[in-house]
Protein backbone atom coordinates (compact mmCIF):
# COMPACT_ATOMS: atom_id res chain seq x y z
CA UNK A 1 0.00 0.00 0.00
CA UNK A 2 1.38 3.42 -0.96
CA UNK A 3 2.05 6.25 1.49
CA UNK A 4 -0.63 8.31 -0.28
CA UNK A 5 -3.19 5.56 0.23
CA UNK A 6 -2.33 5.28 3.91
CA UNK A 7 -2.68 9.04 4.38
CA UNK A 8 -5.96 9.05 2.49
CA UNK A 9 -7.23 6.28 4.77
CA UNK A 10 -6.20 8.16 7.90
CA UNK A 11 -7.89 11.35 6.73
CA UNK A 12 -11.06 9.45 5.85
CA UNK A 13 -11.05 7.76 9.25
CA UNK A 14 -10.49 11.09 11.01
CA UNK A 15 -13.26 12.84 9.12
CA UNK A 16 -15.59 9.96 9.83
CA UNK A 17 -14.78 10.06 13.54
CA UNK A 18 -15.34 13.82 13.70
CA UNK A 19 -18.61 13.54 11.78
CA UNK A 20 -19.79 10.72 14.03
CA UNK A 21 -18.87 12.59 17.19
CA UNK A 22 -20.60 15.70 15.91
CA UNK A 23 -23.75 13.77 15.12
CA UNK A 24 -23.73 12.19 18.58
CA UNK A 25 -23.14 15.59 20.21
CA UNK A 26 -26.08 17.05 18.30
CA UNK A 27 -28.55 14.21 18.70
CA UNK A 28 -27.67 13.07 22.23
CA UNK A 29 -24.81 14.87 23.95
CA UNK A 30 -26.52 18.24 24.26
CA UNK A 31 -29.61 16.66 25.82
CA UNK A 32 -27.96 14.41 28.43
CA UNK A 33 -28.45 16.67 31.43
CA UNK A 34 -26.57 15.81 34.61
CA UNK A 35 -26.95 16.99 38.19
CA UNK A 36 -23.59 17.96 39.65
CA UNK A 37 -23.46 17.74 43.43
CA UNK A 38 -20.35 19.50 44.69
CA UNK A 39 -19.05 20.33 48.15
CA UNK A 40 -17.56 23.82 48.01
CA UNK A 41 -14.91 24.90 50.56
CA UNK A 42 -15.34 28.55 51.57
CA UNK A 43 -12.75 30.51 53.55
CA UNK A 44 -14.11 31.87 56.81
CA UNK A 45 -17.55 30.35 56.32
CA UNK A 46 -19.68 30.91 59.44
CA UNK A 47 -21.13 27.82 61.10
CA UNK A 48 -24.61 29.13 60.23
CA UNK A 49 -23.92 28.48 56.53
CA UNK A 50 -22.30 25.07 56.86
CA UNK A 51 -24.36 22.69 54.77
CA UNK A 52 -26.22 25.47 52.93
CA UNK A 53 -27.21 24.12 49.50
CA UNK A 54 -27.17 26.51 46.54
CA UNK A 55 -28.72 25.51 43.23
CA UNK A 56 -26.96 27.00 40.18
CA UNK A 57 -28.60 27.05 36.76
CA UNK A 58 -26.96 29.05 34.02
CA UNK A 59 -26.51 29.55 30.26
CA UNK A 60 -29.98 28.41 29.24
CA UNK A 61 -29.65 29.93 25.73
CA UNK A 62 -33.32 29.31 24.92
CA UNK A 63 -33.43 29.32 21.12
CA UNK A 64 -34.47 27.23 18.14
CA UNK A 65 -31.81 24.73 19.26
CA UNK A 66 -32.59 24.76 23.00
CA UNK A 67 -36.22 23.83 23.44
CA UNK A 68 -38.77 24.49 26.15
CA UNK A 69 -38.49 20.81 27.06
CA UNK A 70 -34.69 21.09 27.47
CA UNK A 71 -35.08 23.95 29.94
CA UNK A 72 -37.99 22.35 31.77
CA UNK A 73 -35.91 19.20 32.25
CA UNK A 74 -33.19 21.29 33.89
CA UNK A 75 -35.72 23.11 36.07
CA UNK A 76 -37.33 19.85 37.19
CA UNK A 77 -33.94 18.29 37.96
CA UNK A 78 -32.94 21.25 40.11
CA UNK A 79 -36.28 21.45 41.93
CA UNK A 80 -36.02 17.74 42.68
CA UNK A 81 -32.82 18.52 44.63
CA UNK A 82 -34.66 21.02 46.88
CA UNK A 83 -31.82 23.55 47.30
CA UNK A 84 -32.02 26.23 49.99
CA UNK A 85 -31.68 28.98 47.39
CA UNK A 86 -31.24 29.22 43.64
CA UNK A 87 -28.88 31.30 41.49
CA UNK A 88 -29.54 32.00 37.81
CA UNK A 89 -26.22 32.71 36.10
CA UNK A 90 -27.18 34.58 32.91
CA UNK A 91 -27.48 34.00 29.15
CA UNK A 92 -31.17 33.11 29.13
CA UNK A 93 -31.38 33.61 25.35
CA UNK A 94 -28.84 33.84 22.52
CA UNK A 95 -27.75 37.14 20.99
CA UNK A 96 -30.50 38.96 22.85
CA UNK A 97 -33.19 37.32 20.71
CA UNK A 98 -36.41 38.91 22.03
CA UNK A 99 -38.50 36.18 20.47
CA UNK A 100 -37.28 33.82 23.20
CA UNK A 101 -37.25 36.20 26.20
CA UNK A 102 -40.80 35.30 27.24
CA UNK A 103 -40.42 31.55 26.61
CA UNK A 104 -37.15 31.45 28.55
CA UNK A 105 -38.68 33.22 31.56
CA UNK A 106 -41.76 30.97 31.33
CA UNK A 107 -39.66 27.81 31.40
CA UNK A 108 -37.76 29.07 34.46
CA UNK A 109 -40.90 30.24 36.29
CA UNK A 110 -41.39 27.05 38.38
CA UNK A 111 -38.08 27.62 40.17
CA UNK A 112 -38.48 28.39 43.86
CA UNK A 113 -36.52 27.87 47.05
CA UNK A 114 -36.94 28.69 50.76
CA UNK A 115 -34.45 31.59 50.61
CA UNK A 116 -35.40 32.76 47.13
CA UNK A 117 -34.21 32.87 43.52
CA UNK A 118 -31.54 35.38 42.45
CA UNK A 119 -30.25 36.12 38.99
CA UNK A 120 -27.65 38.04 37.02
CA UNK A 121 -27.28 38.91 33.35
CA UNK A 122 -24.90 37.41 30.80
CA UNK A 123 -23.38 38.82 27.65
CA UNK A 124 -26.30 37.53 25.53
CA UNK A 125 -28.98 39.25 27.64
CA UNK A 126 -30.46 42.68 27.11
CA UNK A 127 -30.58 45.04 30.06
CA UNK A 128 -34.35 45.48 30.27
CA UNK A 129 -36.67 42.89 28.72
CA UNK A 130 -34.97 39.78 30.09
CA UNK A 131 -34.59 40.93 33.70
CA UNK A 132 -38.14 42.32 33.64
CA UNK A 133 -39.53 38.97 32.47
CA UNK A 134 -37.64 37.08 35.17
CA UNK A 135 -38.62 39.57 37.89
CA UNK A 136 -42.29 38.94 37.09
CA UNK A 137 -41.63 35.34 38.11
CA UNK A 138 -40.26 36.47 41.50
CA UNK A 139 -36.56 36.22 40.70
CA UNK A 140 -34.47 38.97 42.30
CA UNK A 141 -32.29 40.30 39.49
CA UNK A 142 -28.98 41.84 40.58
CA UNK A 143 -27.70 44.28 37.94
CA UNK A 144 -24.55 45.66 39.54
CA UNK A 145 -26.28 45.43 42.88
CA UNK A 146 -26.00 43.80 46.29
CA UNK A 147 -28.65 42.18 48.44
CA UNK A 148 -28.47 40.59 51.87
CA UNK A 149 -30.15 37.52 53.27
CA UNK A 150 -30.36 36.55 56.92
CA UNK A 151 -29.92 32.80 57.27
CA UNK A 152 -29.78 31.24 60.72
CA UNK A 153 -29.36 34.78 62.08
CA UNK A 154 -26.20 35.30 59.99
CA UNK A 155 -25.97 37.82 57.09
CA UNK A 156 -25.13 36.57 53.59
CA UNK A 157 -24.43 39.19 50.89
CA UNK A 158 -24.92 38.43 47.21
CA UNK A 159 -23.18 40.85 44.85
CA UNK A 160 -24.40 40.45 41.26
CA UNK A 161 -22.54 42.08 38.39
CA UNK A 162 -23.25 42.46 34.68
CA UNK A 163 -20.97 40.68 32.25
CA UNK A 164 -19.56 44.03 31.14
CA UNK A 165 -18.72 45.16 34.67
CA UNK A 166 -15.01 44.42 34.83
CA UNK A 167 -13.19 47.33 36.41
CA UNK A 168 -11.81 46.62 39.84
CA UNK A 169 -13.10 49.98 41.10
CA UNK A 170 -16.67 49.19 40.02
CA UNK A 171 -16.69 45.80 41.71
CA UNK A 172 -15.04 47.26 44.81
CA UNK A 173 -17.81 49.84 45.15
CA UNK A 174 -20.43 47.07 45.16
CA UNK A 175 -18.62 44.99 47.77
CA UNK A 176 -17.79 47.95 50.01
CA UNK A 177 -20.00 48.08 53.08
CA UNK A 178 -21.08 44.45 52.99
CA UNK A 179 -21.47 43.18 56.53
CA UNK A 180 -21.98 39.49 55.85
CA UNK A 181 -20.22 36.70 53.99
CA UNK A 182 -19.92 37.88 50.37
CA UNK A 183 -20.73 35.74 47.34
CA UNK A 184 -19.92 37.31 43.97
CA UNK A 185 -22.27 36.31 41.16
CA UNK A 186 -20.35 36.91 37.94
CA UNK A 187 -21.31 35.39 34.60
CA UNK A 188 -17.67 35.52 33.46
CA UNK A 189 -15.27 33.35 35.52
CA UNK A 190 -12.42 35.75 34.74
CA UNK A 191 -13.77 37.91 37.55
CA UNK A 192 -12.01 35.53 39.94
CA UNK A 193 -8.98 37.84 39.74
CA UNK A 194 -10.91 40.86 41.02
CA UNK A 195 -12.69 38.79 43.66
CA UNK A 196 -9.40 37.45 45.01
CA UNK A 197 -8.00 40.98 45.33
CA UNK A 198 -11.10 41.94 47.31
CA UNK A 199 -10.85 38.77 49.44
CA UNK A 200 -14.34 37.69 48.40
CA UNK A 201 -14.61 34.11 49.68
CA UNK A 202 -16.87 32.67 46.93
CA UNK A 203 -17.60 33.31 43.24
CA UNK A 204 -20.29 31.57 41.20
CA UNK A 205 -19.98 31.75 37.41
CA UNK A 206 -20.89 30.20 34.06
CA UNK A 207 -20.29 31.50 30.51
CA UNK A 208 -17.79 28.83 29.40
CA UNK A 209 -20.31 26.00 28.77
CA UNK A 210 -17.45 23.84 30.00
CA UNK A 211 -16.02 24.29 26.51
CA UNK A 212 -19.02 22.48 24.97
CA UNK A 213 -16.67 20.26 22.95
CA UNK A 214 -13.95 18.57 25.01
CA UNK A 215 -11.53 16.44 23.01
CA UNK A 216 -9.46 13.63 24.57
CA UNK A 217 -5.87 14.71 25.14
CA UNK A 218 -6.64 18.24 23.95
CA UNK A 219 -9.38 19.51 26.24
CA UNK A 220 -11.84 22.31 25.69
CA UNK A 221 -10.44 24.11 22.65
CA UNK A 222 -13.07 26.86 22.66
CA UNK A 223 -12.44 27.77 26.31
CA UNK A 224 -8.67 27.75 26.61
CA UNK A 225 -8.58 31.44 27.59
CA UNK A 226 -10.28 30.60 30.88
CA UNK A 227 -8.16 29.43 33.81
CA UNK A 228 -11.17 27.54 35.15
CA UNK A 229 -13.38 26.05 32.44
CA UNK A 230 -15.70 24.04 34.68
CA UNK A 231 -15.99 22.98 38.30
CA UNK A 232 -13.97 24.24 41.23
CA UNK A 233 -11.12 26.72 41.07
CA UNK A 234 -9.25 28.72 43.64
CA UNK A 235 -7.08 31.82 43.79
CA UNK A 236 -5.50 32.78 47.08
CA UNK A 237 -8.36 32.43 49.59
CA UNK A 238 -11.17 32.78 47.04
CA UNK A 239 -13.06 29.71 45.79
CA UNK A 240 -14.98 29.69 42.51
CA UNK A 241 -17.39 27.25 40.93
CA UNK A 242 -18.02 27.41 37.17
CA UNK A 243 -21.05 25.62 35.76
CA UNK A 244 -21.13 23.99 32.32
CA UNK A 245 -24.64 25.37 31.92
CA UNK A 246 -27.70 24.01 30.17
CA UNK A 247 -27.74 25.21 26.56
CA UNK A 248 -25.40 25.61 23.62
CA UNK A 249 -24.17 28.51 21.50
CA UNK A 250 -22.50 28.82 18.06
CA UNK A 251 -23.01 25.11 17.32
CA UNK A 252 -25.77 22.95 18.88
CA UNK A 253 -23.35 20.23 19.94
CA UNK A 254 -21.86 18.94 23.19
CA UNK A 255 -19.10 16.33 23.22
CA UNK A 256 -17.66 14.97 26.47
CA UNK A 257 -19.28 17.96 28.16
CA UNK A 258 -22.87 17.26 29.19
CA UNK A 259 -25.21 20.06 30.24
CA UNK A 260 -25.68 20.42 33.97
CA UNK A 261 -27.48 21.97 36.87
CA UNK A 262 -25.35 22.17 39.99
CA UNK A 263 -26.12 21.82 43.68
CA UNK A 264 -23.35 23.32 45.78
CA UNK A 265 -23.04 22.45 49.46
CA UNK A 266 -21.01 25.02 51.39
CA UNK A 267 -18.38 23.87 53.88
CA UNK A 268 -15.65 25.76 55.76
CA UNK A 269 -12.30 25.66 53.99
CA UNK A 270 -9.46 23.98 55.80
CA UNK A 271 -6.99 26.50 54.33
mmCIF file of N, CA and C in Angstrom, residues 51-55 78-87 110-118 138 140 148-152 156 158 263:
data_model
loop_
_atom_site.group_PDB
_atom_site.id
_atom_site.type_symbol
_atom_site.label_atom_id
_atom_site.label_comp_id
_atom_site.label_asym_id
_atom_site.label_seq_id
_atom_site.Cartn_x
_atom_site.Cartn_y
_atom_site.Cartn_z
ATOM 1 N N UNK A 51 -23.315 23.557 55.282
ATOM 2 C CA UNK A 51 -24.360 22.685 54.772
ATOM 3 C C UNK A 51 -25.403 23.400 53.925
ATOM 4 N N UNK A 52 -25.288 24.733 53.781
ATOM 5 C CA UNK A 52 -26.220 25.470 52.930
ATOM 6 C C UNK A 52 -26.085 24.975 51.497
ATOM 7 N N UNK A 53 -27.216 24.707 50.843
ATOM 8 C CA UNK A 53 -27.213 24.125 49.498
ATOM 9 C C UNK A 53 -27.718 25.157 48.491
ATOM 10 N N UNK A 54 -26.848 25.517 47.558
ATOM 11 C CA UNK A 54 -27.166 26.512 46.535
ATOM 12 C C UNK A 54 -27.345 25.816 45.190
ATOM 13 N N UNK A 55 -28.495 26.015 44.576
ATOM 14 C CA UNK A 55 -28.723 25.507 43.229
ATOM 15 C C UNK A 55 -28.245 26.534 42.218
ATOM 16 N N UNK A 78 -33.393 20.420 39.008
ATOM 17 C CA UNK A 78 -32.935 21.255 40.114
ATOM 18 C C UNK A 78 -33.967 21.296 41.235
ATOM 19 N N UNK A 79 -35.242 21.419 40.890
ATOM 20 C CA UNK A 79 -36.275 21.445 41.925
ATOM 21 C C UNK A 79 -36.327 20.135 42.696
ATOM 22 N N UNK A 80 -36.020 19.044 42.024
ATOM 23 C CA UNK A 80 -36.019 17.738 42.681
ATOM 24 C C UNK A 80 -34.951 17.652 43.766
ATOM 25 N N UNK A 81 -33.902 18.507 43.645
ATOM 26 C CA UNK A 81 -32.817 18.519 44.634
ATOM 27 C C UNK A 81 -33.158 19.346 45.865
ATOM 28 N N UNK A 82 -34.187 20.181 45.785
ATOM 29 C CA UNK A 82 -34.656 21.017 46.884
ATOM 30 C C UNK A 82 -33.534 21.859 47.518
ATOM 31 N N UNK A 83 -32.870 22.689 46.729
ATOM 32 C CA UNK A 83 -31.822 23.547 47.296
ATOM 33 C C UNK A 83 -32.408 24.615 48.203
ATOM 34 N N UNK A 84 -31.571 25.179 49.063
ATOM 35 C CA UNK A 84 -32.018 26.226 49.990
ATOM 36 C C UNK A 84 -32.255 27.551 49.270
ATOM 37 N N UNK A 85 -31.481 27.801 48.225
ATOM 38 C CA UNK A 85 -31.681 28.982 47.392
ATOM 39 C C UNK A 85 -31.162 28.670 45.998
ATOM 40 N N UNK A 86 -31.586 29.482 45.029
ATOM 41 C CA UNK A 86 -31.236 29.220 43.635
ATOM 42 C C UNK A 86 -30.615 30.462 43.004
ATOM 43 N N UNK A 87 -29.554 30.238 42.237
ATOM 44 C CA UNK A 87 -28.883 31.300 41.489
ATOM 45 C C UNK A 87 -29.042 31.030 39.993
ATOM 46 N N UNK A 110 -41.128 27.954 37.244
ATOM 47 C CA UNK A 110 -41.391 27.053 38.375
ATOM 48 C C UNK A 110 -40.296 27.029 39.443
ATOM 49 N N UNK A 111 -39.167 27.646 39.186
ATOM 50 C CA UNK A 111 -38.078 27.621 40.170
ATOM 51 C C UNK A 111 -38.479 28.374 41.437
ATOM 52 N N UNK A 112 -38.235 27.743 42.562
ATOM 53 C CA UNK A 112 -38.475 28.385 43.859
ATOM 54 C C UNK A 112 -37.612 27.695 44.898
ATOM 55 N N UNK A 113 -37.331 28.414 45.968
ATOM 56 C CA UNK A 113 -36.515 27.871 47.055
ATOM 57 C C UNK A 113 -36.828 28.639 48.333
ATOM 58 N N UNK A 114 -36.589 28.034 49.489
ATOM 59 C CA UNK A 114 -36.937 28.691 50.758
ATOM 60 C C UNK A 114 -36.336 30.083 50.929
ATOM 61 N N UNK A 115 -35.101 30.285 50.457
ATOM 62 C CA UNK A 115 -34.450 31.586 50.610
ATOM 63 C C UNK A 115 -34.468 32.414 49.325
ATOM 64 N N UNK A 116 -35.193 31.942 48.310
ATOM 65 C CA UNK A 116 -35.397 32.761 47.130
ATOM 66 C C UNK A 116 -34.586 32.356 45.908
ATOM 67 N N UNK A 117 -34.889 33.051 44.802
ATOM 68 C CA UNK A 117 -34.208 32.866 43.520
ATOM 69 C C UNK A 117 -33.584 34.193 43.119
ATOM 70 N N UNK A 118 -32.288 34.169 42.786
ATOM 71 C CA UNK A 118 -31.545 35.380 42.453
ATOM 72 C C UNK A 118 -30.866 35.187 41.100
ATOM 73 N N UNK A 138 -40.767 36.387 40.115
ATOM 74 C CA UNK A 138 -40.265 36.465 41.499
ATOM 75 C C UNK A 138 -38.773 36.206 41.661
ATOM 76 N N UNK A 140 -35.098 37.694 41.947
ATOM 77 C CA UNK A 140 -34.471 38.972 42.300
ATOM 78 C C UNK A 140 -33.266 39.147 41.386
ATOM 79 N N UNK A 148 -28.879 41.368 50.694
ATOM 80 C CA UNK A 148 -28.468 40.591 51.865
ATOM 81 C C UNK A 148 -29.596 39.700 52.343
ATOM 82 N N UNK A 149 -29.229 38.463 52.654
ATOM 83 C CA UNK A 149 -30.146 37.517 53.274
ATOM 84 C C UNK A 149 -29.713 37.291 54.714
ATOM 85 N N UNK A 150 -30.662 36.941 55.543
ATOM 86 C CA UNK A 150 -30.358 36.547 56.919
ATOM 87 C C UNK A 150 -30.732 35.075 57.045
ATOM 88 N N UNK A 151 -29.715 34.237 57.181
ATOM 89 C CA UNK A 151 -29.924 32.799 57.265
ATOM 90 C C UNK A 151 -29.345 32.304 58.584
ATOM 91 N N UNK A 152 -30.200 31.688 59.385
ATOM 92 C CA UNK A 152 -29.784 31.236 60.718
ATOM 93 C C UNK A 152 -29.158 32.387 61.511
ATOM 94 N N UNK A 156 -25.777 37.076 54.797
ATOM 95 C CA UNK A 156 -25.131 36.569 53.590
ATOM 96 C C UNK A 156 -25.385 37.587 52.486
ATOM 97 N N UNK A 158 -25.122 38.776 48.603
ATOM 98 C CA UNK A 158 -24.916 38.434 47.205
ATOM 99 C C UNK A 158 -24.651 39.711 46.426
ATOM 100 N N UNK A 263 -25.700 21.612 42.299
ATOM 101 C CA UNK A 263 -26.121 21.824 43.678
ATOM 102 C C UNK A 263 -24.856 21.881 44.517
#
